[in-house]
PDB file of C-alpha atoms in Angstrom:
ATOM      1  CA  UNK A   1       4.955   9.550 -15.541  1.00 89.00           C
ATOM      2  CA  UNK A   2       2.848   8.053 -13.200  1.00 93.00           C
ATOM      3  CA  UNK A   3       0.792   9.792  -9.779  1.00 95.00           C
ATOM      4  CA  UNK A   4      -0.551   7.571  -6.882  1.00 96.00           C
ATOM      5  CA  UNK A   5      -2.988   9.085  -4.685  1.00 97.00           C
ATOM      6  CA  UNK A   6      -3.808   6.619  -1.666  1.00 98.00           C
ATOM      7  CA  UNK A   7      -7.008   7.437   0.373  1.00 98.00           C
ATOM      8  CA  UNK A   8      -9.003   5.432   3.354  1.00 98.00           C
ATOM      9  CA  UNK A   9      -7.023   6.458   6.441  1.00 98.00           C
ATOM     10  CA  UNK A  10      -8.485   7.359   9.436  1.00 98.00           C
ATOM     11  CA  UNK A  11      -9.325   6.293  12.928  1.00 98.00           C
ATOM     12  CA  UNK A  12     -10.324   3.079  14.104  1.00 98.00           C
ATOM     13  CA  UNK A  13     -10.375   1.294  17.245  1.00 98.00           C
ATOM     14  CA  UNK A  14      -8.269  -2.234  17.986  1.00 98.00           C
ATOM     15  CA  UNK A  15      -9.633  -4.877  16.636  1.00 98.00           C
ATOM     16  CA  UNK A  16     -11.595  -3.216  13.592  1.00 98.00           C
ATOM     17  CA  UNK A  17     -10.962  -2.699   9.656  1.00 98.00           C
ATOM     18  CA  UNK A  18      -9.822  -0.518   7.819  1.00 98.00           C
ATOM     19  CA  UNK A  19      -9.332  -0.665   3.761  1.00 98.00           C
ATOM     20  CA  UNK A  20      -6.686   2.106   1.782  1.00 98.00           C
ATOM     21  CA  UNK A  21      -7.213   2.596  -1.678  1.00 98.00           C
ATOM     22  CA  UNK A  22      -3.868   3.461  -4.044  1.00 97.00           C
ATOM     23  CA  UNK A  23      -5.353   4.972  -7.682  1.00 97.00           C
ATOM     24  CA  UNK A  24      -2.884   5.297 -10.373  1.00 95.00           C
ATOM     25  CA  UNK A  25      -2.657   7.401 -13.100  1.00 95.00           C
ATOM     26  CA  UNK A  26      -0.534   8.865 -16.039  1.00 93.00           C
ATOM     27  CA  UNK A  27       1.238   6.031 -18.129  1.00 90.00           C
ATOM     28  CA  UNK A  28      -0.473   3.379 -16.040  1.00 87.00           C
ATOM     29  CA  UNK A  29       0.447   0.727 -18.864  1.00 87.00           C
ATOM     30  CA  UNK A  30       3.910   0.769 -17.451  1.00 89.00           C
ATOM     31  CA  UNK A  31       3.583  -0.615 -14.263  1.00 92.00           C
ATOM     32  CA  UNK A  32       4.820  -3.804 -13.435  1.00 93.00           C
ATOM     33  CA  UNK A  33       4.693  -3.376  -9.247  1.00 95.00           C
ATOM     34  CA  UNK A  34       2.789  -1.515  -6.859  1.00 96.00           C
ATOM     35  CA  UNK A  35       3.469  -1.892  -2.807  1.00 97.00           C
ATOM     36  CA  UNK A  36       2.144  -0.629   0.533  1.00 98.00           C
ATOM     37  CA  UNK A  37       4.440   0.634   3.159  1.00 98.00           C
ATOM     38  CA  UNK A  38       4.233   2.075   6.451  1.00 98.00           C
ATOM     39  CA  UNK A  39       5.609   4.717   8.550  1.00 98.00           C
ATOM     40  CA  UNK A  40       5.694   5.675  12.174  1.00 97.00           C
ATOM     41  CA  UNK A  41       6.670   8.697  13.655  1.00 92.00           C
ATOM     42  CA  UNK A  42      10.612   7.843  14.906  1.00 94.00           C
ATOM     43  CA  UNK A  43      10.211   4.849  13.125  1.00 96.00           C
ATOM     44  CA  UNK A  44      11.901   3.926   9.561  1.00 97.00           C
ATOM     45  CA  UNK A  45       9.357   3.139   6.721  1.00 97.00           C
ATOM     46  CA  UNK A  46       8.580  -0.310   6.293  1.00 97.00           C
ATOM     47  CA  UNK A  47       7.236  -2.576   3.579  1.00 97.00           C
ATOM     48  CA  UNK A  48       4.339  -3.907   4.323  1.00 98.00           C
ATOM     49  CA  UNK A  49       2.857  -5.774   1.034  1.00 98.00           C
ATOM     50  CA  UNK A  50       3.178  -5.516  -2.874  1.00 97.00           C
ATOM     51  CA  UNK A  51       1.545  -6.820  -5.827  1.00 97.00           C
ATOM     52  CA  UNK A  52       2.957  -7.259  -9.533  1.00 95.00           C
ATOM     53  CA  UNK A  53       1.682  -7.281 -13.208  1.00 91.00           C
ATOM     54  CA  UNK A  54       1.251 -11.246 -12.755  1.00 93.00           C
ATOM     55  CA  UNK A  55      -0.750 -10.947  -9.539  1.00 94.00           C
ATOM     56  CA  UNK A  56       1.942 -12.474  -7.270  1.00 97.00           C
ATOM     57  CA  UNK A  57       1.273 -10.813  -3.656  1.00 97.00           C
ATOM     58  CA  UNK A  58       3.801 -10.744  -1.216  1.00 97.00           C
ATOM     59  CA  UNK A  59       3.138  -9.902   2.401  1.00 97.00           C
ATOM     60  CA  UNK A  60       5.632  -8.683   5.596  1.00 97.00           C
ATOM     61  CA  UNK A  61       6.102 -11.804   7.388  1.00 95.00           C
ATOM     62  CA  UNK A  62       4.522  -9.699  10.616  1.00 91.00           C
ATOM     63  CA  UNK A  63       1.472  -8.672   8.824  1.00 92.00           C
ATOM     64  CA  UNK A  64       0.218 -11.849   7.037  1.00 82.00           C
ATOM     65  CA  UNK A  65      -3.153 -13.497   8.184  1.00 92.00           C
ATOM     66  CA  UNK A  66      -4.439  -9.612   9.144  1.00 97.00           C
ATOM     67  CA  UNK A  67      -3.804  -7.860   5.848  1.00 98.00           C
ATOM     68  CA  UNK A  68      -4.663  -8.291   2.352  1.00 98.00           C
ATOM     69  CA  UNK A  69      -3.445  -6.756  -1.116  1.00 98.00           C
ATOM     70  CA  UNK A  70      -5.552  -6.588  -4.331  1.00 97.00           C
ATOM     71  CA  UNK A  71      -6.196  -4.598  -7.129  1.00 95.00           C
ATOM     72  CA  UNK A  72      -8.957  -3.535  -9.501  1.00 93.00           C
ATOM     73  CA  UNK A  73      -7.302  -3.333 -12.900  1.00 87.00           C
ATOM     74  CA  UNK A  74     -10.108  -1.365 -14.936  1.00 88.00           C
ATOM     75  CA  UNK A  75     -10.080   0.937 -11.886  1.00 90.00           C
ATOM     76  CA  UNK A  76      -6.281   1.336 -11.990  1.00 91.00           C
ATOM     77  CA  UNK A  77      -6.222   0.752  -7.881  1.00 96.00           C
ATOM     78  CA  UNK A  78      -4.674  -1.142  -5.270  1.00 97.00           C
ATOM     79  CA  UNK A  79      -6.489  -1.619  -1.996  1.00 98.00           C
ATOM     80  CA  UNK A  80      -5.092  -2.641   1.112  1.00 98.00           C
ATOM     81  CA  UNK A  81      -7.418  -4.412   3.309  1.00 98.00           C
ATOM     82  CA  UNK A  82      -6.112  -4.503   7.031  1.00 98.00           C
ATOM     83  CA  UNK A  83      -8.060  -6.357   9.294  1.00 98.00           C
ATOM     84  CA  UNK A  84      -7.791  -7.002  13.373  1.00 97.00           C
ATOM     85  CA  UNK A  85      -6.127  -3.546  13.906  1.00 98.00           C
ATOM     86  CA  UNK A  86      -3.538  -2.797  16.198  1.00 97.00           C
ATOM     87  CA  UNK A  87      -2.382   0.568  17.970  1.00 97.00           C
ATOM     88  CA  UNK A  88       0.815  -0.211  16.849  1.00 96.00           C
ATOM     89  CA  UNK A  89      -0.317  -0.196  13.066  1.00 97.00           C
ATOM     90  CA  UNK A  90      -0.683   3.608  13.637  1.00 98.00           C
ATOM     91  CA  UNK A  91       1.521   4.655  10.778  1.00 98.00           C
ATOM     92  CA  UNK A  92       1.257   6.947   7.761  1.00 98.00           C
ATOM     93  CA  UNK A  93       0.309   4.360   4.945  1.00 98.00           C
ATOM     94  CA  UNK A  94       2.062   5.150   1.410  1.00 98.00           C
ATOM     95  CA  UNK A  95       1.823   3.516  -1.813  1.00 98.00           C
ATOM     96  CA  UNK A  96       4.398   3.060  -4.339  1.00 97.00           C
ATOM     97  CA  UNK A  97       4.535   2.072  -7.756  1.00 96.00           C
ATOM     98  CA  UNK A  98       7.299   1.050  -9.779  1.00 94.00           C
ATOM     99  CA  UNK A  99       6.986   1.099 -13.665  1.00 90.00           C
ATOM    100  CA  UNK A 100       9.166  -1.166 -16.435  1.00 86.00           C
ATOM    101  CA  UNK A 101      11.036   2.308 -17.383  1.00 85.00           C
ATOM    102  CA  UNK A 102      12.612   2.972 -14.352  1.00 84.00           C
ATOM    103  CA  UNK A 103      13.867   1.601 -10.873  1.00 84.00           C
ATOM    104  CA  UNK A 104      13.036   4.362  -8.651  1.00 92.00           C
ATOM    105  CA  UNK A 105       9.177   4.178  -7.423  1.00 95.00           C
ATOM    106  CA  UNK A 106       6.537   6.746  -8.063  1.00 96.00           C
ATOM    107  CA  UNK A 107       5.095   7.264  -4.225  1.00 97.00           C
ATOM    108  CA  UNK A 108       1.906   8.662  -3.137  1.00 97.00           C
ATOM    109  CA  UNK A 109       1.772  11.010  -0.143  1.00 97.00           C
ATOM    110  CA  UNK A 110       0.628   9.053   2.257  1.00 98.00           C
ATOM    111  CA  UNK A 111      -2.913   8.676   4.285  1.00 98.00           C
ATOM    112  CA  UNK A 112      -2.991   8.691   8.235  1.00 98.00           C
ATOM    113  CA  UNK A 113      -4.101   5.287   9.831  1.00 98.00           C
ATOM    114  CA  UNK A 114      -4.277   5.842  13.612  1.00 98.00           C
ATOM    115  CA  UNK A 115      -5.436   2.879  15.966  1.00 98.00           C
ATOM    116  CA  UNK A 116      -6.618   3.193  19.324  1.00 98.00           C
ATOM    117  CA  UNK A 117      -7.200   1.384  22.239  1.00 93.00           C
TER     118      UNK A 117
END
């Protein structure tokens, strides 16, 4: 089994930084993928960026120049670095890992990113 806890949300203005933090735990030796995604009120979830056992990131087309994914494997955490903030990044930011055992993810519960103007 594995648990994700993400953390860093909060408030920021346009144009600032923010970076979430997704720790892992439990049978950590298993996984082979961990993503971000994104949700906003109304909205469907979206994928937002993912990184896998070899280090290959992957970024939504949308998102790419402003946001960065990397991890910290003696810490067992991905961070999410999103830079140049927009209101309309105001989402609910979730992580989800995916181990070799299984296809469906483990997800995290989310953290609140809220952008204003």
């Amino acid at each position: 089994q594995v648990h994700v806890v993400e953390s860093g949300g909060g408030l920021v203005q346009a144009g600032g930084s923010l970076r979430l933090s997704c720790a892992a735990s439990g049978t950590i030796f298993s996984i082979n993928y961990m993503g971000w995604y994104r949700q906003a009120p109304g909205k469907q979830r979206e994928w937002v960026a993912s990184i896998t056992s070899d280090g290959t990131t992957n970024y939504a087309d949308s998102l790419k120049g402003r946001f960065t994914i990397s991890r910290d494997n003696a810490k067992n955490t991905v961070y999410l670095q999103m830079n140049s903030l927009k209101p309309e990044d105001t989402a609910v930011y979730s992580c989800a890992a995916k181990d070799r055992y299984r296809v469906s993810p483990y997800w995290g519960q989310g953290t609140q990113v809220t952008v204003s103007s």
